[in-house]
Amino acid sequence: MSDSIARETLGVDLRDIHKQFYGVKANEGVNFQLRPGEVHALLGENGAGKSTLCSILAGLYRPDAGEMVIDGEPVVFKSPKDALAAGIGMVYQHFRLVPNLTVAENLALGHHNLGVLVDQKDLQSDAAELGERYGLPVDATARIWQLSVGEQQRVEILKLLYRDARVLILDEPTAVLTPQESQALFSTMRQLTDEGRSVIFVSHKLHEVKQVSDRVSVMRQGQMVGEIDTADAEPRDLARMMVGRDLELPTREEDESTGEPVLVVRDLRVPGDRGLESVKGVSFEVRAGEVVGVAGVSGNGQRELAYGLVGLRRPTAGSVSLDSVDVTEANVLEHIRQGLAYVPQNRLGMGLSPGLTTEDNLGLKAFREAPYSKGRQLVPAAFKTRGKDLIAQYDIRGVVPGLPIRLLSGGNLQKALLAREVEMQPKILIARSPTRGLDVGATEAVRNSILRERQRGTGILLMSEDLDELLALSDRLIVLYEGEIVGELTARMATAERLGLLMAGQKDGGN
Amino acid sequence: MTVRRIIVEPRGLASLRLTLTVPLLSVLAALVIGGVFLWITGDNPFTVYGHMVDAAFGSSRGVSETLISATPLILTGLAAALAFKMLVWNIGAEGQFLLGAIVAAGIAIAMGDTIPAVLAAPVVIVAGAVGGALWAAISAFPRVYLGTNEIITTLMLNFIALNLMNYLIFGSSSPWRDPLVSTFPTGRPIPDAASLPRFFNRLDVGIFIAIAVAVFAWYLVNRTRWGFEVRVVGDSPETARYAGIQVPRKILGVFLLSGAFAGLAGALFVAGPVGALDPRSLDLGLGFTGIIVAALARLNALAVIPVAILMGALNNAGPSLQSIGVPPEIVTMLQGAILIFAVGGEFFIANRLRRPELPPDVLATGAAA
């Protein structure tokens, strides 16, 4: 299967694509052309309709109206299988791999050319060969759950190449990668286009788009607002096209905190899901009015560290104190009462109760006290009035009273979540990837909230995989690698390159 | 070429009219299916249904018997509704009902007429609820602390409860068994002190207790802090943990309360219309019918009341069909069909079907293509 490159390269022409969800127009008369052999960046805020457009091209959704033309032939994809048969495949943000199967087995899964009996050895050598050729090294015999996020992404790309996809759609692939891994991905993308394949690269990081793409299409609010050659595109212009106005993301003001330590962590050890130690003796502190950033590739103990700090998982050793009170053994409620606010990574699955109303969700932390309850009784009127106030004050849009909160957009979900946590007037705020997946406008609102809290004197622990964000907001940075702190940098010393090296486990990268 | 088809999309909030219409249509559809069946087997469905309505509501005795049948169904319906709301799949209301009956009868017989009625009846009722809760606890604790599957344990315990009752009456000379009847064994009569006072034909005050419990359950879920926590756990256990809610304790509480409701139903039934631990009068599947009641009431505690009355009417009308030569099993069939349509109807409450709207210019070019 390795010598099938001779297949025709594809030109893709999407004409006047319309698609609605819940009456919201996700794509409204979108035109998009992809030339053979190019990296075509698709740029836009969240909710601009990029993923919808890609999913239509990949056969996951069917357009309400519009035409898809591949190499001059109109096509209708009834499923992703049809799209793959036509040579179009997509790597989704949430990977679609079977965790308990090996890399080779995942490649074989659903492949139409394979018979009933499959030779594992053949599969594995195929996988290894493909990986080598495209600079996507993975152990073909490893099971998916053993792999890092970056490796899983390589498997997804290999899966498409194994099916000889001519058009590869990568939906925000760099969101889960270190800067170094991103560079490796970019050279793979180059190699693919050199072979005549083409790549649709979805992103909202301007410098990456500038670096790797040949052309850029920009979407805003379901419409295509422009298409230009990357060489002619100024980042500032692209940003304006994306947002529709000039915009500066807020950054921290330069002043060192001299506040008292509000969170003190000493030699903390926290087990992972499988019982193995995931946080291996971590010590640090966060002062009042200070943002401490935690950098690291996902899966290096961030989640367990957060769980250990907020009381969701009992540490096996070490200590945590909040505002000079030892909370190592305390449960979640005691942490909350001690003034700890937590913005989890999983907004809808953990931070908010999807089926409850926005008003109920805004009261989710404070419902035990007045005005939300009176003794053991609930005061429904308080949920309504408090909810209404907070919705207005924090500019949470799209709320219809009585409707479940899950119907809100990602940005508004996060605004609601932050509103509730900040309203507690916490002493310490732990936030994990608070702007992940948010559009620029919502990102601005969330960052402003965090910086306002810093100004108010809250100690903030910001855990994020977005280096730009960490650099923009943090007074100090610590880097987690395999459950240990491998480096600590002041804001002045930190650069993306230094952090990237530390995140890859090279201790000497920092100092 | 233009693609055009029907779209299924989630509805945000279903209107009150819709949430009322769909269960009514479910009942109607079940009646139609049952009618077709009756017609095929040579009966006139209208005659049969007319007879059923008459038997259930046509006379003062019919009405009182319907309410007697409805009383335990309100409580087993609440047992299922409360548990299912929290994703606790307690399908053991049947066994918890029987244990409630066994414990209530046992206490009543043990006390005899030594205690005044104002005290004896409440003690017996509470004992029945405790019995149901304890039977549920056998499944609840392993579920919460060991992660066992409560569907299996509650289901299996139903058979154990049934056989326990049969053993007490048919297989042994236990205190529950009436020593005066030897040819056709039955339970020892509940002493007068513990029997529930009747006020309308055979109808006793149990119906008021059941309705009061339904109102209490609604209040508990919707108007108390505990209920708020239960709603969060039922919607998203992870979120509940995150918000500092003690999830295991909540699940345990709901499970035991669910068992208590079913046990209470058993106690009211033996201390009321049945008047003894009589297996033939208690082994009617009232716990299982409670699941249908809960589903049709869409797990709303107040809606359980009218739905239980409807199901009670069907149960009541069943035996009378024999007089016109129709098997009473038609009632069980109708109840099953109602459940299937109610569950299917959920889809239409949760989703809407529509044709995509097309902008005018697309319509124009689409027609040309």
mmCIF file with all atom_site columns, N, CA and C in Angstrom, chain A residues 18 20 22 62 64-66 76 312 331-332 342 349-350 352-355 360 364-365 367-368 373 375-378 403 420-421, chain B residues 1 3 5 7 9-10 12-13 219 223-225 228-229 231-232 235-236 238-239 241-246 354 356 358-359 362:
data_model
loop_
_atom_site.group_PDB
_atom_site.id
_atom_site.type_symbol
_atom_site.label_atom_id
_atom_site.label_alt_id
_atom_site.label_comp_id
_atom_site.label_asym_id
_atom_site.label_entity_id
_atom_site.label_seq_id
_atom_site.pdbx_PDB_ins_code
_atom_site.Cartn_x
_atom_site.Cartn_y
_atom_site.Cartn_z
_atom_site.occupancy
_atom_site.B_iso_or_equiv
_atom_site.pdbx_formal_charge
_atom_site.auth_seq_id
_atom_site.auth_comp_id
_atom_site.auth_asym_id
_atom_site.auth_atom_id
_atom_site.pdbx_PDB_model_num
ATOM 1   N N  . HIS A 1 18  ? -24.698 25.537 3.520  1.00 0.00 ? 18  HIS A N  1
ATOM 2   C CA . HIS A 1 18  ? -25.530 25.997 4.638  1.00 0.00 ? 18  HIS A CA 1
ATOM 3   C C  . HIS A 1 18  ? -25.679 24.877 5.644  1.00 0.00 ? 18  HIS A C  1
ATOM 4   N N  . GLN A 1 20  ? -27.432 24.406 9.769  1.00 0.00 ? 20  GLN A N  1
ATOM 5   C CA . GLN A 1 20  ? -28.000 24.964 10.999 1.00 0.00 ? 20  GLN A CA 1
ATOM 6   C C  . GLN A 1 20  ? -28.008 23.928 12.102 1.00 0.00 ? 20  GLN A C  1
ATOM 7   N N  . TYR A 1 22  ? -29.927 23.706 15.968 1.00 0.00 ? 22  TYR A N  1
ATOM 8   C CA . TYR A 1 22  ? -30.848 24.363 16.904 1.00 0.00 ? 22  TYR A CA 1
ATOM 9   C C  . TYR A 1 22  ? -31.274 25.732 16.381 1.00 0.00 ? 22  TYR A C  1
ATOM 10  N N  . ARG A 1 62  ? -24.192 16.312 7.166  1.00 0.00 ? 62  ARG A N  1
ATOM 11  C CA . ARG A 1 62  ? -24.623 16.602 5.798  1.00 0.00 ? 62  ARG A CA 1
ATOM 12  C C  . ARG A 1 62  ? -25.122 18.031 5.765  1.00 0.00 ? 62  ARG A C  1
ATOM 13  N N  . ASP A 1 64  ? -27.290 21.335 5.015  1.00 0.00 ? 64  ASP A N  1
ATOM 14  C CA . ASP A 1 64  ? -28.706 21.574 4.740  1.00 0.00 ? 64  ASP A CA 1
ATOM 15  C C  . ASP A 1 64  ? -28.889 21.945 3.270  1.00 0.00 ? 64  ASP A C  1
ATOM 16  N N  . ALA A 1 65  ? -27.917 22.662 2.748  1.00 0.00 ? 65  ALA A N  1
ATOM 17  C CA . ALA A 1 65  ? -27.967 23.055 1.347  1.00 0.00 ? 65  ALA A CA 1
ATOM 18  C C  . ALA A 1 65  ? -26.550 23.320 0.896  1.00 0.00 ? 65  ALA A C  1
ATOM 19  N N  . GLY A 1 66  ? -26.343 23.277 -0.418 1.00 0.00 ? 66  GLY A N  1
ATOM 20  C CA . GLY A 1 66  ? -25.027 23.564 -0.958 1.00 0.00 ? 66  GLY A CA 1
ATOM 21  C C  . GLY A 1 66  ? -24.462 22.370 -1.693 1.00 0.00 ? 66  GLY A C  1
ATOM 22  N N  . VAL A 1 76  ? -21.996 13.510 -2.784 1.00 0.00 ? 76  VAL A N  1
ATOM 23  C CA . VAL A 1 76  ? -22.751 13.559 -1.531 1.00 0.00 ? 76  VAL A CA 1
ATOM 24  C C  . VAL A 1 76  ? -22.160 12.499 -0.620 1.00 0.00 ? 76  VAL A C  1
ATOM 25  N N  . LEU A 1 312 ? -10.406 16.542 45.751 1.00 0.00 ? 312 LEU A N  1
ATOM 26  C CA . LEU A 1 312 ? -11.091 15.487 44.997 1.00 0.00 ? 312 LEU A CA 1
ATOM 27  C C  . LEU A 1 312 ? -10.320 14.173 45.068 1.00 0.00 ? 312 LEU A C  1
ATOM 28  N N  . ASN A 1 331 ? -12.021 17.264 52.950 1.00 0.00 ? 331 ASN A N  1
ATOM 29  C CA . ASN A 1 331 ? -12.829 16.937 51.771 1.00 0.00 ? 331 ASN A CA 1
ATOM 30  C C  . ASN A 1 331 ? -13.114 18.197 50.959 1.00 0.00 ? 331 ASN A C  1
ATOM 31  N N  . VAL A 1 332 ? -13.817 18.009 49.842 1.00 0.00 ? 332 VAL A N  1
ATOM 32  C CA . VAL A 1 332 ? -14.020 19.113 48.910 1.00 0.00 ? 332 VAL A CA 1
ATOM 33  C C  . VAL A 1 332 ? -14.735 20.284 49.576 1.00 0.00 ? 332 VAL A C  1
ATOM 34  N N  . TYR A 1 342 ? -12.295 26.729 42.179 1.00 0.00 ? 342 TYR A N  1
ATOM 35  C CA . TYR A 1 342 ? -11.654 25.824 41.224 1.00 0.00 ? 342 TYR A CA 1
ATOM 36  C C  . TYR A 1 342 ? -12.394 25.870 39.901 1.00 0.00 ? 342 TYR A C  1
ATOM 37  N N  . GLY A 1 349 ? -18.753 18.752 32.246 1.00 0.00 ? 349 GLY A N  1
ATOM 38  C CA . GLY A 1 349 ? -18.861 17.469 32.926 1.00 0.00 ? 349 GLY A CA 1
ATOM 39  C C  . GLY A 1 349 ? -18.561 17.567 34.406 1.00 0.00 ? 349 GLY A C  1
ATOM 40  N N  . MET A 1 350 ? -17.837 18.633 34.806 1.00 0.00 ? 350 MET A N  1
ATOM 41  C CA . MET A 1 350 ? -17.464 18.733 36.199 1.00 0.00 ? 350 MET A CA 1
ATOM 42  C C  . MET A 1 350 ? -17.812 20.092 36.808 1.00 0.00 ? 350 MET A C  1
ATOM 43  N N  . LEU A 1 352 ? -19.899 22.359 35.751 1.00 0.00 ? 352 LEU A N  1
ATOM 44  C CA . LEU A 1 352 ? -21.307 22.739 35.650 1.00 0.00 ? 352 LEU A CA 1
ATOM 45  C C  . LEU A 1 352 ? -22.135 21.465 35.537 1.00 0.00 ? 352 LEU A C  1
ATOM 46  N N  . SER A 1 353 ? -23.362 21.554 35.986 1.00 0.00 ? 353 SER A N  1
ATOM 47  C CA . SER A 1 353 ? -24.271 20.421 35.888 1.00 0.00 ? 353 SER A CA 1
ATOM 48  C C  . SER A 1 353 ? -25.112 20.627 34.633 1.00 0.00 ? 353 SER A C  1
ATOM 49  N N  . PRO A 1 354 ? -24.825 19.861 33.575 1.00 0.00 ? 354 PRO A N  1
ATOM 50  C CA . PRO A 1 354 ? -25.357 20.206 32.248 1.00 0.00 ? 354 PRO A CA 1
ATOM 51  C C  . PRO A 1 354 ? -26.873 20.314 32.160 1.00 0.00 ? 354 PRO A C  1
ATOM 52  N N  . GLY A 1 355 ? -27.586 19.466 32.907 1.00 0.00 ? 355 GLY A N  1
ATOM 53  C CA . GLY A 1 355 ? -29.037 19.434 32.760 1.00 0.00 ? 355 GLY A CA 1
ATOM 54  C C  . GLY A 1 355 ? -29.766 20.436 33.637 1.00 0.00 ? 355 GLY A C  1
ATOM 55  N N  . ASP A 1 360 ? -29.527 27.665 38.533 1.00 0.00 ? 360 ASP A N  1
ATOM 56  C CA . ASP A 1 360 ? -29.152 26.630 39.497 1.00 0.00 ? 360 ASP A CA 1
ATOM 57  C C  . ASP A 1 360 ? -27.632 26.455 39.528 1.00 0.00 ? 360 ASP A C  1
ATOM 58  N N  . LEU A 1 364 ? -24.463 26.772 42.558 1.00 0.00 ? 364 LEU A N  1
ATOM 59  C CA . LEU A 1 364 ? -23.996 25.416 42.867 1.00 0.00 ? 364 LEU A CA 1
ATOM 60  C C  . LEU A 1 364 ? -22.995 25.345 44.018 1.00 0.00 ? 364 LEU A C  1
ATOM 61  N N  . LYS A 1 365 ? -22.287 26.447 44.266 1.00 0.00 ? 365 LYS A N  1
ATOM 62  C CA . LYS A 1 365 ? -21.314 26.405 45.362 1.00 0.00 ? 365 LYS A CA 1
ATOM 63  C C  . LYS A 1 365 ? -21.887 27.051 46.626 1.00 0.00 ? 365 LYS A C  1
ATOM 64  N N  . PHE A 1 367 ? -25.213 27.305 47.488 1.00 0.00 ? 367 PHE A N  1
ATOM 65  C CA . PHE A 1 367 ? -26.624 26.982 47.780 1.00 0.00 ? 367 PHE A CA 1
ATOM 66  C C  . PHE A 1 367 ? -26.853 26.606 49.232 1.00 0.00 ? 367 PHE A C  1
ATOM 67  N N  . ARG A 1 368 ? -25.792 26.295 49.958 1.00 0.00 ? 368 ARG A N  1
ATOM 68  C CA . ARG A 1 368 ? -25.980 25.867 51.348 1.00 0.00 ? 368 ARG A CA 1
ATOM 69  C C  . ARG A 1 368 ? -26.269 27.037 52.277 1.00 0.00 ? 368 ARG A C  1
ATOM 70  N N  . SER A 1 373 ? -30.547 29.375 50.540 1.00 0.00 ? 373 SER A N  1
ATOM 71  C CA . SER A 1 373 ? -31.353 28.488 51.360 1.00 0.00 ? 373 SER A CA 1
ATOM 72  C C  . SER A 1 373 ? -31.545 29.076 52.748 1.00 0.00 ? 373 SER A C  1
ATOM 73  N N  . GLY A 1 375 ? -32.140 27.519 56.324 1.00 0.00 ? 375 GLY A N  1
ATOM 74  C CA . GLY A 1 375 ? -32.123 26.229 57.002 1.00 0.00 ? 375 GLY A CA 1
ATOM 75  C C  . GLY A 1 375 ? -31.984 25.126 55.972 1.00 0.00 ? 375 GLY A C  1
ATOM 76  N N  . ARG A 1 376 ? -32.890 24.155 56.023 1.00 0.00 ? 376 ARG A N  1
ATOM 77  C CA . ARG A 1 376 ? -32.830 23.059 55.072 1.00 0.00 ? 376 ARG A CA 1
ATOM 78  C C  . ARG A 1 376 ? -33.651 23.336 53.818 1.00 0.00 ? 376 ARG A C  1
ATOM 79  N N  . GLN A 1 377 ? -34.334 24.505 53.840 1.00 0.00 ? 377 GLN A N  1
ATOM 80  C CA . GLN A 1 377 ? -35.198 24.797 52.703 1.00 0.00 ? 377 GLN A CA 1
ATOM 81  C C  . GLN A 1 377 ? -34.480 25.618 51.653 1.00 0.00 ? 377 GLN A C  1
ATOM 82  N N  . LEU A 1 378 ? -34.840 25.372 50.418 1.00 0.00 ? 378 LEU A N  1
ATOM 83  C CA . LEU A 1 378 ? -34.308 26.137 49.305 1.00 0.00 ? 378 LEU A CA 1
ATOM 84  C C  . LEU A 1 378 ? -35.179 27.380 49.101 1.00 0.00 ? 378 LEU A C  1
ATOM 85  N N  . LEU A 1 403 ? -34.151 26.841 30.907 1.00 0.00 ? 403 LEU A N  1
ATOM 86  C CA . LEU A 1 403 ? -33.469 25.922 29.997 1.00 0.00 ? 403 LEU A CA 1
ATOM 87  C C  . LEU A 1 403 ? -32.170 25.420 30.609 1.00 0.00 ? 403 LEU A C  1
ATOM 88  N N  . ARG A 1 420 ? -19.434 32.288 39.015 1.00 0.00 ? 420 ARG A N  1
ATOM 89  C CA . ARG A 1 420 ? -19.772 31.625 40.253 1.00 0.00 ? 420 ARG A CA 1
ATOM 90  C C  . ARG A 1 420 ? -18.562 31.505 41.169 1.00 0.00 ? 420 ARG A C  1
ATOM 91  N N  . GLU A 1 421 ? -17.422 31.120 40.603 1.00 0.00 ? 421 GLU A N  1
ATOM 92  C CA . GLU A 1 421 ? -16.238 30.913 41.434 1.00 0.00 ? 421 GLU A CA 1
ATOM 93  C C  . GLU A 1 421 ? -15.721 32.229 42.003 1.00 0.00 ? 421 GLU A C  1
ATOM 94  N N  . MET B 2 1   ? -26.383 19.762 -6.926 1.00 0.00 ? 1   MET B N  1
ATOM 95  C CA . MET B 2 1   ? -27.554 19.103 -6.354 1.00 0.00 ? 1   MET B CA 1
ATOM 96  C C  . MET B 2 1   ? -27.759 19.535 -4.910 1.00 0.00 ? 1   MET B C  1
ATOM 97  N N  . VAL B 2 3   ? -29.304 18.954 -1.103 1.00 0.00 ? 3   VAL B N  1
ATOM 98  C CA . VAL B 2 3   ? -29.749 17.925 -0.168 1.00 0.00 ? 3   VAL B CA 1
ATOM 99  C C  . VAL B 2 3   ? -30.872 18.493 0.675  1.00 0.00 ? 3   VAL B C  1
ATOM 100 N N  . ARG B 2 5   ? -33.810 17.175 3.641  1.00 0.00 ? 5   ARG B N  1
ATOM 101 C CA . ARG B 2 5   ? -34.400 16.036 4.353  1.00 0.00 ? 5   ARG B CA 1
ATOM 102 C C  . ARG B 2 5   ? -34.917 16.508 5.711  1.00 0.00 ? 5   ARG B C  1
ATOM 103 N N  . ILE B 2 7   ? -34.814 16.912 9.660  1.00 0.00 ? 7   ILE B N  1
ATOM 104 C CA . ILE B 2 7   ? -33.762 17.029 10.658 1.00 0.00 ? 7   ILE B CA 1
ATOM 105 C C  . ILE B 2 7   ? -34.342 16.711 12.034 1.00 0.00 ? 7   ILE B C  1
ATOM 106 N N  . GLU B 2 9   ? -33.599 17.375 15.883 1.00 0.00 ? 9   GLU B N  1
ATOM 107 C CA . GLU B 2 9   ? -32.712 18.138 16.756 1.00 0.00 ? 9   GLU B CA 1
ATOM 108 C C  . GLU B 2 9   ? -33.299 18.235 18.148 1.00 0.00 ? 9   GLU B C  1
ATOM 109 N N  . PRO B 2 10  ? -32.408 18.336 19.162 1.00 0.00 ? 10  PRO B N  1
ATOM 110 C CA . PRO B 2 10  ? -32.895 18.383 20.534 1.00 0.00 ? 10  PRO B CA 1
ATOM 111 C C  . PRO B 2 10  ? -33.705 19.642 20.774 1.00 0.00 ? 10  PRO B C  1
ATOM 112 N N  . GLY B 2 12  ? -34.946 22.421 23.423 1.00 0.00 ? 12  GLY B N  1
ATOM 113 C CA . GLY B 2 12  ? -34.435 22.939 24.680 1.00 0.00 ? 12  GLY B CA 1
ATOM 114 C C  . GLY B 2 12  ? -35.372 22.561 25.813 1.00 0.00 ? 12  GLY B C  1
ATOM 115 N N  . LEU B 2 13  ? -36.508 23.188 25.825 1.00 0.00 ? 13  LEU B N  1
ATOM 116 C CA . LEU B 2 13  ? -37.457 22.953 26.900 1.00 0.00 ? 13  LEU B CA 1
ATOM 117 C C  . LEU B 2 13  ? -38.796 22.621 26.254 1.00 0.00 ? 13  LEU B C  1
ATOM 118 N N  . TYR B 2 219 ? -41.940 18.031 47.294 1.00 0.00 ? 219 TYR B N  1
ATOM 119 C CA . TYR B 2 219 ? -41.345 19.131 48.048 1.00 0.00 ? 219 TYR B CA 1
ATOM 120 C C  . TYR B 2 219 ? -39.879 18.838 48.348 1.00 0.00 ? 219 TYR B C  1
ATOM 121 N N  . ARG B 2 223 ? -37.736 21.544 46.664 1.00 0.00 ? 223 ARG B N  1
ATOM 122 C CA . ARG B 2 223 ? -37.724 22.709 47.524 1.00 0.00 ? 223 ARG B CA 1
ATOM 123 C C  . ARG B 2 223 ? -36.794 22.594 48.733 1.00 0.00 ? 223 ARG B C  1
ATOM 124 N N  . THR B 2 224 ? -35.967 21.559 48.770 1.00 0.00 ? 224 THR B N  1
ATOM 125 C CA . THR B 2 224 ? -35.051 21.466 49.904 1.00 0.00 ? 224 THR B CA 1
ATOM 126 C C  . THR B 2 224 ? -33.610 21.385 49.398 1.00 0.00 ? 224 THR B C  1
ATOM 127 N N  . ARG B 2 225 ? -32.686 21.702 50.300 1.00 0.00 ? 225 ARG B N  1
ATOM 128 C CA . ARG B 2 225 ? -31.267 21.615 49.979 1.00 0.00 ? 225 ARG B CA 1
ATOM 129 C C  . ARG B 2 225 ? -30.898 20.183 49.605 1.00 0.00 ? 225 ARG B C  1
ATOM 130 N N  . PHE B 2 228 ? -31.954 19.513 46.141 1.00 0.00 ? 228 PHE B N  1
ATOM 131 C CA . PHE B 2 228 ? -31.073 20.165 45.168 1.00 0.00 ? 228 PHE B CA 1
ATOM 132 C C  . PHE B 2 228 ? -29.836 19.310 44.951 1.00 0.00 ? 228 PHE B C  1
ATOM 133 N N  . GLU B 2 229 ? -29.277 18.817 46.063 1.00 0.00 ? 229 GLU B N  1
ATOM 134 C CA . GLU B 2 229 ? -28.089 17.970 45.952 1.00 0.00 ? 229 GLU B CA 1
ATOM 135 C C  . GLU B 2 229 ? -28.408 16.694 45.178 1.00 0.00 ? 229 GLU B C  1
ATOM 136 N N  . ARG B 2 231 ? -30.666 16.375 42.896 1.00 0.00 ? 231 ARG B N  1
ATOM 137 C CA . ARG B 2 231 ? -30.814 16.695 41.476 1.00 0.00 ? 231 ARG B CA 1
ATOM 138 C C  . ARG B 2 231 ? -29.448 16.840 40.798 1.00 0.00 ? 231 ARG B C  1
ATOM 139 N N  . VAL B 2 232 ? -28.499 17.452 41.511 1.00 0.00 ? 232 VAL B N  1
ATOM 140 C CA . VAL B 2 232 ? -27.160 17.598 40.922 1.00 0.00 ? 232 VAL B CA 1
ATOM 141 C C  . VAL B 2 232 ? -26.518 16.222 40.740 1.00 0.00 ? 232 VAL B C  1
ATOM 142 N N  . ASP B 2 235 ? -27.995 14.450 37.855 1.00 0.00 ? 235 ASP B N  1
ATOM 143 C CA . ASP B 2 235 ? -27.646 15.025 36.561 1.00 0.00 ? 235 ASP B CA 1
ATOM 144 C C  . ASP B 2 235 ? -26.186 14.758 36.219 1.00 0.00 ? 235 ASP B C  1
ATOM 145 N N  . SER B 2 236 ? -25.292 14.903 37.174 1.00 0.00 ? 236 SER B N  1
ATOM 146 C CA . SER B 2 236 ? -23.868 14.770 36.898 1.00 0.00 ? 236 SER B CA 1
ATOM 147 C C  . SER B 2 236 ? -23.112 14.493 38.195 1.00 0.00 ? 236 SER B C  1
ATOM 148 N N  . GLU B 2 238 ? -20.071 13.731 38.786 1.00 0.00 ? 238 GLU B N  1
ATOM 149 C CA . GLU B 2 238 ? -18.773 14.409 38.837 1.00 0.00 ? 238 GLU B CA 1
ATOM 150 C C  . GLU B 2 238 ? -18.929 15.849 39.331 1.00 0.00 ? 238 GLU B C  1
ATOM 151 N N  . THR B 2 239 ? -19.951 16.533 38.786 1.00 0.00 ? 239 THR B N  1
ATOM 152 C CA . THR B 2 239 ? -20.198 17.908 39.188 1.00 0.00 ? 239 THR B CA 1
ATOM 153 C C  . THR B 2 239 ? -20.549 17.968 40.665 1.00 0.00 ? 239 THR B C  1
ATOM 154 N N  . ARG B 2 241 ? -19.587 15.940 43.053 1.00 0.00 ? 241 ARG B N  1
ATOM 155 C CA . ARG B 2 241 ? -18.376 15.771 43.839 1.00 0.00 ? 241 ARG B CA 1
ATOM 156 C C  . ARG B 2 241 ? -17.583 17.074 43.882 1.00 0.00 ? 241 ARG B C  1
ATOM 157 N N  . TYR B 2 242 ? -17.485 17.690 42.712 1.00 0.00 ? 242 TYR B N  1
ATOM 158 C CA . TYR B 2 242 ? -16.758 18.951 42.572 1.00 0.00 ? 242 TYR B CA 1
ATOM 159 C C  . TYR B 2 242 ? -17.360 20.036 43.462 1.00 0.00 ? 242 TYR B C  1
ATOM 160 N N  . ALA B 2 243 ? -18.692 20.022 43.613 1.00 0.00 ? 243 ALA B N  1
ATOM 161 C CA . ALA B 2 243 ? -19.359 21.063 44.397 1.00 0.00 ? 243 ALA B CA 1
ATOM 162 C C  . ALA B 2 243 ? -19.405 20.704 45.883 1.00 0.00 ? 243 ALA B C  1
ATOM 163 N N  . GLY B 2 244 ? -18.714 19.644 46.265 1.00 0.00 ? 244 GLY B N  1
ATOM 164 C CA . GLY B 2 244 ? -18.627 19.311 47.686 1.00 0.00 ? 244 GLY B CA 1
ATOM 165 C C  . GLY B 2 244 ? -19.825 18.535 48.210 1.00 0.00 ? 244 GLY B C  1
ATOM 166 N N  . ILE B 2 245 ? -20.572 17.919 47.305 1.00 0.00 ? 245 ILE B N  1
ATOM 167 C CA . ILE B 2 245 ? -21.727 17.120 47.726 1.00 0.00 ? 245 ILE B CA 1
ATOM 168 C C  . ILE B 2 245 ? -21.246 15.689 47.978 1.00 0.00 ? 245 ILE B C  1
ATOM 169 N N  . GLN B 2 246 ? -21.687 15.109 49.101 1.00 0.00 ? 246 GLN B N  1
ATOM 170 C CA . GLN B 2 246 ? -21.277 13.745 49.443 1.00 0.00 ? 246 GLN B CA 1
ATOM 171 C C  . GLN B 2 246 ? -22.104 12.772 48.617 1.00 0.00 ? 246 GLN B C  1
ATOM 172 N N  . ARG B 2 354 ? -37.896 18.681 12.028 1.00 0.00 ? 354 ARG B N  1
ATOM 173 C CA . ARG B 2 354 ? -38.270 19.776 11.140 1.00 0.00 ? 354 ARG B CA 1
ATOM 174 C C  . ARG B 2 354 ? -37.567 19.613 9.808  1.00 0.00 ? 354 ARG B C  1
ATOM 175 N N  . PRO B 2 356 ? -35.262 21.449 7.054  1.00 0.00 ? 356 PRO B N  1
ATOM 176 C CA . PRO B 2 356 ? -34.351 22.602 7.091  1.00 0.00 ? 356 PRO B CA 1
ATOM 177 C C  . PRO B 2 356 ? -34.960 23.793 6.362  1.00 0.00 ? 356 PRO B C  1
ATOM 178 N N  . LEU B 2 358 ? -34.549 26.929 4.066  1.00 0.00 ? 358 LEU B N  1
ATOM 179 C CA . LEU B 2 358 ? -33.561 27.300 3.065  1.00 0.00 ? 358 LEU B CA 1
ATOM 180 C C  . LEU B 2 358 ? -33.723 28.772 2.726  1.00 0.00 ? 358 LEU B C  1
ATOM 181 N N  . PRO B 2 359 ? -32.610 29.443 2.543  1.00 0.00 ? 359 PRO B N  1
ATOM 182 C CA . PRO B 2 359 ? -32.711 30.829 2.094  1.00 0.00 ? 359 PRO B CA 1
ATOM 183 C C  . PRO B 2 359 ? -33.332 30.857 0.699  1.00 0.00 ? 359 PRO B C  1
ATOM 184 N N  . VAL B 2 362 ? -31.206 29.973 -2.390 1.00 0.00 ? 362 VAL B N  1
ATOM 185 C CA . VAL B 2 362 ? -30.852 28.565 -2.502 1.00 0.00 ? 362 VAL B CA 1
ATOM 186 C C  . VAL B 2 362 ? -32.026 27.783 -3.055 1.00 0.00 ? 362 VAL B C  1
#
